Amino acid sequence: MSSTDLDLENIPSIDLQTFTHASVSKQGDKYWFFEKSEESFPGQTFGLEISRILYHTESPFQDILIFESTTFGNVLVLNGIVQCTEKDEFAYQELITHLPIMSHPSPKKVLVIGGGDCGVIRELVKHVEDNTVESITMVEIDDMVIKLSTKFLPNMAKYHNHPKVNLRIEDGFKFLKETTEKFDVIITDSSDPEGPAEEFFQVNYFKLLLNALAKKGIVIMQSSENIWLNIDYLKDLLVKARIVFKNVAYSQCYMPSYTSGQLGLVIATNDEEKTLQTPLRRFSEEKESQIFQYYSSEIHSASFVLPKWAKNKLDL
Amino acid sequence: MSSTDLDLENIPSIDLQTFTHASVSKQGDKYWFFEKSEESFPGQTFGLEISRILYHTESPFQDILIFESTTFGNVLVLNGIVQCTEKDEFAYQELITHLPIMSHPSPKKVLVIGGGDCGVIRELVKHVEDNTVESITMVEIDDMVIKLSTKFLPNMAKYHNHPKVNLRIEDGFKFLKETTEKFDVIITDSSDPEGPAEEFFQVNYFKLLLNALAKKGIVIMQSSENIWLNIDYLKDLLVKARIVFKNVAYSQCYMPSYTSGQLGLVIATNDEEKTLQTPLRRFSEEKESQIFQYYSSEIHSASFVLPKWAKNKLDL
């Protein structure tokens, strides 16, 4: 269905007992969501017990499933892959946002590609309130995700109408090809390469990012992988990034609801002087505790430290 | 069955299609192991696809299941909880061993409580070969685990007959009550509190550890928890440790096969001068790459860095 048909006030309830979906199965008298992918992570799965199915649709872009879990709060699933759970979403949202923002001397103009759950915007607004970030442009292809997030992930999707946010419903790839604007920070918060986000994991995408980046700007993107899952793919992704950017680093976020309990982020800039592993700006411990749950200047640096074998394999 | 009845040369094959176990279920035409615990981690599960059941028994102490997975190698499961998989076991074995060893100025006498898969011994032997560790005493209650590990985890269980290893098949708790020996490092590599290891998570156990510890000695134990799972339990465990030890720290290991993709380690000493977060001894990067896959001096320090909320909650 399309988003214009979506009536958030009158969402019909779904009977779990008759609901069918490739990711949902019954075990004993309980219903479970299982994240499985023969291609991306064969032989392993993460499961969450379902208490209620909140919504399911095929949007023009992807399969969208939202359920209430028994212990992780509400869960957003795109094409069978967990995007966020209310329990641990702050980990990823904070790391992908504050790594580049706190590494940049003056991140005034920020672009978000994807990010339909609006968690990254929520984090960026903290820096608007701090008089650092002046404008946020978010380009999301699927406004169903935004609308459904306002309903079912209200702690995430609350600032898409913020006066400093310019929300555009269109293809991020196309936007980057056409824009003449230059941004200080570009955050690609996409879904995984299977589906509409496939183009985001190619050399050409890094070139488009560079083209839209102000001098000394910083880009960050989720890698869709981690060191345990497919380190060869990661190595290849870093090689692609290094074709375009002179300074490329790799950070990991550790949270239970992502495959293997961790997800990698690729961060890059053409500023060769910059040490991305060390934040350029720091808040006091007290302020960190007020505005962050996951991020801190210590976490910033530690997130780049990889196990010995992975560090060697990725030439980091 | 008891270990004396175990004939490693003639292990009967098990038919997966007729095998029944609380942790094993069929989905479509595939068989999966699911790690579930209503008590310890309700509503979430980690699953591994099974290619063959290698062994199953009820020892006098616990339920032992060993299977070959399609993508994680052989897997040892005690009382339904994954102890190690061939794919990622080195992460935990290296961190729990090298954190205390590399923090101690001269770790000559080492005691291992538990550790039946013999992975910790394998790691300790690296320091014997380095002329640092002089003797290793290992006290494991269940010799079935050791014997089965020699058969099914041959890369882990290969040094229990090493000339510097004194292997004792008995209750670790009882051993500590009776021993008059003093150790420089004590590693508690137990299973989780449900089962024979329950006593290892109490104040009294920390007192026994202190009693068997040489001056400036260091203890480490797996916490059976992580910050996402049950942070109140962890807080309580650290409080218990601080009743006995003046200097207590908490480190996390990040690996896919443990619940939530991470497992905490409690490390403690009465040496108030020591900064456990910084290794006292370091190898060259080259030597680190030769003898370690997970550990490095960088990983040592980074493993203690927790997300802001967890650091605050645990008073670290």
XYZ file of C-alpha atoms in Angstrom:
632
model
C 0.000 0.000 0.000
C 1.091 3.614 -0.338
C 1.485 6.066 2.499
C -1.457 8.203 1.371
C -3.782 5.310 2.239
C -2.338 5.067 5.723
C -4.716 6.163 8.495
C -2.617 6.150 11.663
C -5.665 6.748 13.859
C -7.470 3.661 12.643
C -4.978 0.874 12.336
C -6.767 -2.452 12.304
C -5.620 -4.987 14.867
C -3.912 -8.103 13.573
C -4.612 -11.588 14.886
C -1.252 -13.159 15.714
C -2.693 -16.654 15.468
C -3.655 -16.266 11.822
C -0.863 -13.847 10.796
C 1.626 -15.295 8.323
C 5.070 -13.889 7.522
C 8.351 -15.546 6.537
C 10.002 -14.191 9.726
C 7.315 -15.278 12.182
C 6.844 -18.776 13.550
C 5.187 -20.531 16.446
C 7.197 -22.509 18.985
C 5.101 -24.272 21.590
C 2.396 -21.759 22.455
C 4.569 -18.720 21.702
C 5.178 -16.678 18.585
C 8.696 -15.665 17.635
C 10.284 -13.377 15.102
C 13.470 -14.871 13.640
C 15.954 -12.806 11.673
C 17.362 -15.133 9.041
C 19.283 -14.659 5.821
C 20.694 -17.561 3.839
C 22.791 -15.080 1.913
C 24.069 -12.664 4.563
C 24.287 -14.779 7.718
C 23.544 -18.426 7.023
C 23.226 -20.835 9.935
C 22.598 -18.245 12.649
C 19.522 -16.372 13.793
C 18.406 -13.899 16.418
C 14.913 -14.359 17.765
C 12.535 -12.110 19.672
C 9.298 -13.269 21.258
C 6.289 -11.447 19.856
C 3.449 -10.229 22.011
C 1.532 -8.387 19.257
C 1.853 -7.676 15.552
C 1.350 -3.920 15.266
C 1.576 -3.461 11.522
C 2.583 -5.196 8.347
C 2.645 -3.946 4.790
C 4.486 -4.131 1.529
C 5.315 -0.530 0.739
C 6.388 0.322 -2.826
C 9.963 -0.101 -1.564
C 10.074 -2.847 1.017
C 8.378 -5.252 3.404
C 7.627 -3.373 6.645
C 6.828 -5.347 9.803
C 6.340 -3.758 13.209
C 5.684 -5.847 16.292
C 5.629 -5.489 20.024
C 8.148 -7.858 21.601
C 7.885 -9.219 25.120
C 11.233 -7.778 26.279
C 12.674 -5.395 23.648
C 9.724 -3.010 23.238
C 8.427 -2.248 19.747
C 10.527 -3.522 16.850
C 10.815 -2.209 13.279
C 11.765 -4.808 10.655
C 12.488 -4.029 6.992
C 12.774 -6.917 4.537
C 13.130 -9.318 7.454
C 16.037 -7.435 9.091
C 15.720 -5.691 12.477
C 16.226 -1.928 12.054
C 15.628 -0.941 15.647
C 14.092 -2.033 18.913
C 12.972 0.373 21.612
C 15.286 -1.364 24.090
C 18.616 -0.736 22.414
C 18.084 1.664 19.457
C 19.910 4.497 21.214
C 23.235 2.680 20.884
C 23.312 2.757 17.102
C 21.543 6.138 16.728
C 23.987 7.810 19.094
C 27.149 6.274 17.679
C 26.397 6.897 13.990
C 25.426 10.505 14.789
C 27.903 11.663 17.413
C 31.043 10.043 15.931
C 31.095 12.433 12.944
C 29.518 15.404 14.750
C 32.029 15.325 17.609
C 34.896 14.807 15.136
C 34.055 17.907 13.089
C 35.192 21.377 14.255
C 31.963 23.086 13.189
C 29.253 20.784 11.805
C 26.698 23.358 10.672
C 25.014 21.642 7.747
C 24.143 17.984 8.116
C 22.611 15.602 5.581
C 20.952 12.319 6.525
C 20.347 9.768 3.772
C 17.689 7.273 4.881
C 17.036 7.310 8.607
C 13.259 6.922 8.293
C 12.832 5.926 11.922
C 14.057 9.473 12.689
C 16.422 8.328 15.437
C 19.401 10.098 13.862
C 17.396 13.337 13.642
C 16.579 13.034 17.340
C 20.305 12.814 18.073
C 21.165 15.697 15.735
C 18.618 17.962 17.417
C 20.766 17.728 20.571
C 23.446 19.610 18.633
C 20.902 22.106 17.288
C 19.944 22.840 20.899
C 23.628 23.253 21.565
C 23.906 25.850 18.754
C 26.314 23.695 16.764
C 24.190 22.202 13.982
C 22.228 24.815 12.023
C 20.352 22.760 9.466
C 19.436 19.115 8.962
C 18.366 17.770 5.597
C 16.912 14.277 5.648
C 16.270 12.377 2.428
C 14.209 9.232 2.945
C 12.737 7.294 0.054
C 9.902 5.630 1.976
C 7.611 7.937 3.934
C 5.656 4.918 5.193
C 8.599 4.231 7.495
C 8.494 7.776 8.887
C 4.734 7.771 9.416
C 4.701 4.350 11.034
C 7.624 5.334 13.262
C 5.737 8.370 14.578
C 3.011 5.963 15.633
C 4.955 2.973 16.902
C 8.385 4.399 17.779
C 7.300 7.727 19.262
C 10.519 8.175 21.240
C 12.472 8.056 17.990
C 10.279 9.804 15.436
C 9.529 13.087 17.141
C 11.620 15.746 15.401
C 10.938 15.292 11.669
C 8.829 18.475 11.869
C 11.492 20.398 13.809
C 12.032 23.903 12.307
C 15.674 23.119 11.516
C 14.797 19.879 9.715
C 14.242 19.867 5.967
C 12.554 16.548 5.217
C 12.545 15.324 1.619
C 10.779 12.166 0.511
C 12.908 10.988 -2.376
C 15.697 8.673 -3.431
C 18.885 9.612 -1.578
C 21.031 8.474 -4.471
C 19.147 10.725 -6.888
C 19.261 13.626 -4.408
C 23.039 13.367 -4.167
C 23.400 13.276 -7.945
C 21.413 16.488 -8.319
C 22.267 18.573 -5.281
C 24.640 21.509 -5.462
C 24.649 21.961 -1.690
C 27.702 21.144 0.404
C 27.346 19.507 3.804
C 29.746 19.310 6.741
C 28.544 15.872 7.783
C 26.651 13.242 5.769
C 25.153 10.289 7.633
C 23.931 7.348 5.553
C 21.493 5.487 7.774
C 20.250 3.014 5.197
C 18.858 -0.469 5.329
C 21.039 -3.336 4.118
C 22.232 -3.734 0.507
C 19.470 -6.212 -0.290
C 16.575 -3.954 -1.245
C 16.400 -0.232 -2.055
C 19.744 0.520 -0.388
C 21.897 -1.596 -2.731
C 23.434 1.408 -4.468
C 24.745 2.799 -1.176
C 27.493 0.218 -0.945
C 29.362 1.000 -4.171
C 32.316 3.224 -5.176
C 29.963 5.449 -7.113
C 28.079 6.256 -3.923
C 31.267 7.300 -2.153
C 31.968 9.610 -5.098
C 28.528 11.196 -4.787
C 29.103 11.666 -1.054
C 32.425 13.389 -1.692
C 30.799 15.651 -4.244
C 28.221 16.859 -1.696
C 30.760 17.295 1.077
C 32.169 20.633 2.235
C 35.919 20.913 2.666
C 37.049 18.847 5.676
C 33.586 17.280 5.803
C 32.987 13.818 7.268
C 30.776 10.980 6.062
C 29.593 7.940 7.971
C 27.518 4.942 6.917
C 26.403 1.664 8.382
C 28.370 -1.163 6.795
C 25.568 -3.775 7.018
C 28.225 -6.175 8.296
C 30.477 -6.829 11.239
C 33.870 -8.454 11.620
C 32.475 -11.889 12.519
C 29.907 -12.082 9.752
C 31.656 -11.301 6.527
C 35.032 -9.700 6.969
C 35.883 -10.105 3.284
C 32.873 -7.989 2.327
C 33.927 -5.379 4.881
C 37.473 -5.361 3.541
C 36.071 -4.798 0.083
C 33.813 -1.978 1.310
C 36.793 -0.253 2.950
C 38.799 -0.627 -0.259
C 35.939 1.079 -2.139
C 35.845 3.899 0.422
C 39.629 4.363 0.169
C 39.383 4.813 -3.608
C 37.464 8.029 -2.928
C 38.526 9.160 0.557
C 42.069 9.582 1.861
C 41.187 8.960 5.497
C 38.944 5.971 6.211
C 38.232 4.330 9.563
C 35.937 1.621 10.877
C 34.005 1.637 14.136
C 31.726 -0.953 15.752
C 28.545 -0.575 17.748
C 27.723 -3.354 20.241
C 24.019 -3.979 20.809
C 21.945 -7.124 21.183
C 19.354 -6.679 18.442
C 21.765 -6.526 15.495
C 23.080 -9.730 13.922
C 25.984 -11.131 15.994
C 25.378 -8.348 18.533
C 27.430 -5.816 16.616
C 27.336 -3.595 13.554
C 30.134 -1.778 11.778
C 30.240 1.847 10.675
C 32.492 3.211 7.943
C 33.618 6.790 8.589
C 35.660 8.793 6.103
C 37.000 12.224 5.234
C 39.511 13.754 2.877
C 41.087 15.657 5.756
C 44.281 13.667 6.153
C 45.265 15.537 9.314
C 42.233 14.345 11.226
C 42.369 11.468 13.694
C 38.812 10.204 13.431
C 39.366 7.916 16.428
C 39.706 10.884 18.781
C 36.820 13.309 19.211
C 37.748 16.873 18.418
C 35.131 18.194 20.806
C 34.174 16.753 24.171
C 31.449 17.485 26.661
C 31.950 17.256 30.407
C 31.153 13.877 31.972
C 28.116 15.492 33.542
C 26.773 16.792 30.254
C 27.519 13.466 28.562
C 25.380 11.730 31.174
C 22.564 14.227 30.613
C 22.306 13.963 26.846
C 23.748 10.548 25.980
C 22.990 6.989 26.995
C 25.553 5.198 24.803
C 28.028 7.760 23.493
C 30.899 9.279 25.424
C 34.328 10.478 24.373
C 35.684 7.189 25.769
C 33.197 5.129 23.747
C 34.109 7.196 20.677
C 37.716 6.024 20.765
C 37.025 2.491 22.016
C 34.554 1.840 19.199
C 37.450 1.872 16.722
C 39.467 -0.772 18.572
C 39.110 -4.131 16.851
C 40.250 -7.620 17.787
C 43.761 -8.293 16.550
C 42.836 -10.563 13.669
C 40.184 -8.155 12.354
C 42.463 -5.137 12.629
C 45.124 -6.954 10.606
C 42.675 -8.288 8.049
C 41.135 -4.854 7.420
C 44.509 -3.064 7.283
C 43.436 -0.683 10.052
C 26.480 -41.536 32.445
C 29.866 -41.207 34.139
C 33.108 -40.459 32.396
C 34.534 -43.939 33.057
C 31.914 -45.375 30.712
C 32.921 -42.991 27.965
C 34.659 -44.640 25.011
C 35.847 -41.798 22.812
C 36.891 -44.164 20.037
C 33.430 -45.645 19.646
C 30.899 -42.888 19.946
C 27.604 -43.996 18.439
C 26.154 -41.739 15.781
C 22.929 -39.938 16.617
C 20.023 -39.613 14.220
C 19.074 -35.928 14.111
C 15.581 -36.730 12.877
C 14.696 -38.729 15.960
C 16.849 -36.827 18.477
C 14.893 -34.914 21.118
C 16.225 -32.130 23.344
C 14.611 -29.024 24.826
C 17.038 -26.806 22.859
C 16.604 -28.470 19.468
C 13.713 -27.913 17.088
C 12.857 -28.353 13.439
C 11.992 -25.377 11.228
C 11.006 -26.311 7.699
C 13.442 -29.060 6.766
C 16.243 -27.773 9.000
C 17.196 -28.430 12.598
C 18.134 -25.555 14.869
C 19.599 -25.184 18.320
C 17.971 -22.327 20.259
C 19.472 -20.907 23.423
C 16.552 -19.911 25.601
C 16.110 -19.085 29.270
C 12.857 -17.804 30.696
C 14.748 -16.803 33.819
C 17.975 -15.280 32.511
C 17.039 -13.806 29.141
C 13.308 -14.066 28.494
C 11.961 -13.110 25.088
C 15.220 -13.385 23.163
C 17.104 -16.299 21.664
C 20.198 -17.064 19.640
C 19.913 -19.900 17.151
C 22.452 -22.005 15.290
C 21.603 -24.399 12.481
C 22.641 -27.954 13.288
C 24.270 -30.246 10.765
C 24.955 -33.166 13.155
C 24.434 -34.012 16.812
C 27.837 -35.232 17.976
C 27.070 -36.154 21.559
C 24.486 -35.795 24.265
C 24.517 -36.969 27.858
C 23.437 -36.114 31.346
C 26.633 -36.179 33.349
C 26.359 -36.323 37.154
C 26.641 -32.528 37.059
C 24.909 -31.208 33.963
C 23.298 -31.714 30.586
C 26.053 -31.842 27.950
C 25.158 -31.369 24.279
C 27.721 -31.149 21.496
C 26.711 -30.521 17.915
C 28.258 -29.583 14.618
C 26.738 -26.356 13.332
C 26.572 -25.373 9.682
C 28.561 -22.135 10.125
C 30.073 -21.956 13.659
C 31.964 -25.273 13.740
C 31.437 -27.610 16.688
C 29.472 -26.219 19.620
C 29.571 -27.188 23.315
C 26.343 -26.558 25.252
C 25.952 -27.047 29.014
C 22.437 -26.956 30.504
C 21.161 -25.375 27.290
C 23.702 -22.513 27.298
C 26.424 -22.172 24.629
C 29.871 -22.483 26.241
C 31.927 -22.217 23.102
C 31.835 -22.545 19.343
C 34.880 -23.260 17.216
C 34.236 -20.077 15.240
C 34.553 -17.524 18.018
C 35.808 -19.274 21.185
C 39.193 -17.574 20.981
C 37.663 -14.199 21.844
C 36.513 -15.215 25.315
C 39.425 -17.589 26.034
C 41.969 -14.924 25.156
C 40.328 -12.067 27.015
C 39.662 -13.921 30.292
C 43.248 -15.244 30.268
C 45.396 -12.390 29.037
C 43.648 -9.555 30.914
C 44.931 -10.768 34.309
C 48.180 -12.278 33.009
C 49.245 -9.093 31.208
C 48.206 -7.001 34.231
C 50.380 -8.923 36.685
C 54.114 -8.150 36.968
C 55.121 -11.795 37.380
C 52.273 -14.332 37.099
C 54.134 -17.518 38.037
C 51.416 -19.610 39.649
C 48.018 -19.665 37.997
C 44.822 -21.408 39.128
C 41.901 -22.126 36.807
C 38.542 -23.009 38.365
C 36.355 -24.748 35.812
C 37.526 -24.335 32.248
C 36.752 -27.914 31.209
C 36.952 -27.117 27.508
C 40.654 -26.377 28.221
C 40.661 -23.178 26.169
C 42.059 -21.127 29.049
C 44.875 -23.651 29.519
C 45.726 -23.341 25.834
C 46.063 -19.586 26.299
C 48.093 -19.945 29.515
C 50.567 -22.276 27.812
C 51.538 -19.327 25.588
C 52.908 -17.686 28.730
C 54.620 -20.898 29.838
C 56.405 -20.935 26.479
C 57.318 -17.348 27.191
C 58.873 -18.335 30.551
C 56.401 -16.230 32.508
C 53.907 -18.742 33.907
C 55.560 -21.619 35.787
C 52.637 -23.725 36.916
C 48.966 -24.085 36.038
C 46.522 -25.799 38.351
C 43.131 -26.521 36.857
C 40.234 -27.689 39.013
C 37.272 -28.930 36.996
C 34.374 -30.796 38.581
C 33.209 -32.623 35.469
C 35.830 -34.641 33.617
C 33.235 -35.590 30.994
C 33.584 -32.055 29.663
C 37.361 -32.389 29.370
C 37.217 -35.786 27.683
C 34.531 -34.744 25.240
C 36.409 -31.550 24.447
C 39.553 -33.507 23.519
C 37.400 -35.336 21.001
C 35.145 -32.610 19.643
C 37.064 -29.381 20.343
C 40.598 -30.591 19.600
C 41.916 -27.086 18.983
C 40.901 -26.122 22.520
C 41.560 -29.227 24.610
C 45.134 -30.049 23.757
C 47.251 -29.039 26.765
C 45.557 -30.657 29.782
C 48.458 -33.154 29.830
C 51.116 -30.447 29.468
C 53.971 -30.982 31.985
C 53.273 -27.632 33.666
C 49.554 -28.383 34.094
C 48.275 -29.962 37.292
C 44.760 -31.168 36.474
C 42.448 -31.952 39.381
C 38.959 -33.385 38.922
C 37.103 -31.965 41.889
C 34.788 -29.222 43.083
C 36.541 -25.863 42.703
C 34.716 -24.437 45.688
C 35.915 -27.304 47.901
C 39.452 -27.024 46.513
C 39.593 -23.339 47.441
C 38.328 -24.051 50.957
C 41.061 -26.591 51.546
C 44.079 -25.313 49.671
C 46.985 -23.654 51.442
C 48.620 -22.666 48.154
C 48.792 -19.051 47.006
C 48.305 -18.132 43.360
C 49.283 -15.027 41.427
C 46.279 -15.244 39.115
C 42.993 -17.123 39.583
C 40.687 -17.486 36.576
C 37.141 -18.689 37.225
C 35.918 -20.046 33.915
C 32.639 -21.488 35.148
C 29.292 -22.156 33.590
C 26.366 -19.922 34.573
C 24.919 -19.729 38.105
C 22.112 -22.125 37.237
C 23.700 -25.544 37.808
C 26.918 -26.584 39.548
C 28.445 -23.092 39.320
C 25.870 -21.350 41.522
C 28.269 -20.916 44.458
C 30.752 -19.013 42.291
C 28.619 -15.885 42.236
C 28.464 -15.181 45.988
C 30.486 -13.067 48.453
C 31.759 -16.220 50.099
C 33.389 -17.245 46.837
C 35.205 -13.940 46.543
C 36.495 -14.521 50.102
C 37.801 -17.960 49.147
C 39.498 -16.464 46.102
C 41.185 -13.812 48.225
C 42.360 -16.457 50.643
C 44.103 -18.391 47.863
C 45.630 -15.294 46.313
C 49.262 -14.234 46.647
C 49.982 -10.623 47.558
C 49.085 -8.363 44.611
C 47.359 -11.303 42.924
C 44.537 -10.823 40.430
C 41.293 -12.742 40.016
C 38.955 -12.786 37.053
C 35.620 -14.506 36.488
C 32.908 -14.548 33.865
C 29.884 -12.644 35.139
C 27.274 -14.757 33.295
C 25.649 -11.457 32.304
C 26.159 -8.393 30.205
C 25.035 -4.796 30.507
C 21.964 -5.243 28.272
C 20.683 -8.402 29.876
C 20.528 -7.810 33.587
C 22.445 -4.787 34.721
C 20.947 -4.952 38.217
C 22.376 -8.426 38.712
C 25.747 -7.177 37.477
C 25.623 -4.223 39.830
C 24.920 -6.615 42.679
C 27.797 -8.900 41.620
C 30.194 -5.948 41.589
C 28.962 -4.888 45.034
C 29.720 -8.401 46.290
C 33.193 -8.274 44.733
C 33.874 -4.874 46.324
C 33.048 -6.249 49.775
C 36.138 -8.432 49.455
C 38.417 -6.640 46.967
C 39.538 -3.012 47.049
C 40.057 -2.716 43.311
C 37.275 -4.105 41.093
C 36.767 -3.544 37.374
C 34.453 -4.860 34.686
C 35.365 -5.770 31.123
C 33.268 -6.991 28.200
C 34.008 -9.491 25.471
C 32.119 -9.070 22.170
C 31.421 -12.286 20.290
C 28.415 -13.577 18.382
C 27.737 -16.871 20.148
C 27.114 -15.468 23.627
C 23.700 -14.084 24.572
C 23.277 -10.517 23.240
C 26.676 -10.872 21.540
C 28.596 -9.925 24.650
C 29.706 -11.278 28.021
C 31.077 -9.459 31.033
C 34.138 -10.328 33.085
C 34.729 -9.212 36.667
C 38.408 -8.608 37.465
C 39.652 -7.738 40.931
C 42.716 -7.325 43.114
C 43.600 -5.902 46.485
C 46.444 -3.947 44.924
C 44.964 -0.459 45.027
C 47.835 1.008 43.023
C 47.083 -1.105 39.983
C 45.189 0.234 36.987
C 43.608 -2.962 35.731
C 42.482 -1.181 32.548
C 46.072 -0.730 31.368
C 48.253 -3.777 30.748
C 51.441 -3.768 32.770
C 53.243 -5.792 30.136
C 52.885 -5.485 26.375
C 54.159 -7.496 23.451
C 55.214 -5.937 20.167
C 52.479 -5.624 17.529
C 54.246 -8.349 15.596
C 54.297 -10.775 18.493
C 50.670 -9.950 19.329
C 49.717 -10.910 15.787
C 51.641 -14.165 16.091
C 50.155 -15.429 19.336
C 46.761 -13.712 19.627
C 43.682 -13.488 17.443
C 41.487 -11.366 19.749
C 43.686 -9.868 22.464
C 45.979 -6.882 22.073
C 47.051 -4.170 24.473
C 44.508 -1.898 22.731
C 41.704 -4.437 23.161
C 42.744 -4.824 26.808
C 41.963 -1.175 27.566
C 38.974 -0.845 25.215
C 37.242 -3.861 26.773
C 36.709 -1.828 29.968
C 34.986 1.069 28.200
C 31.229 0.841 28.684
C 28.337 2.809 27.222
C 27.602 5.893 29.301
C 24.446 4.612 30.966
C 26.070 1.310 31.958
C 29.204 3.004 33.307
C 27.058 5.256 35.477
C 24.763 2.465 36.637
C 27.663 0.229 37.656
C 29.600 3.041 39.380
C 32.627 2.381 37.199
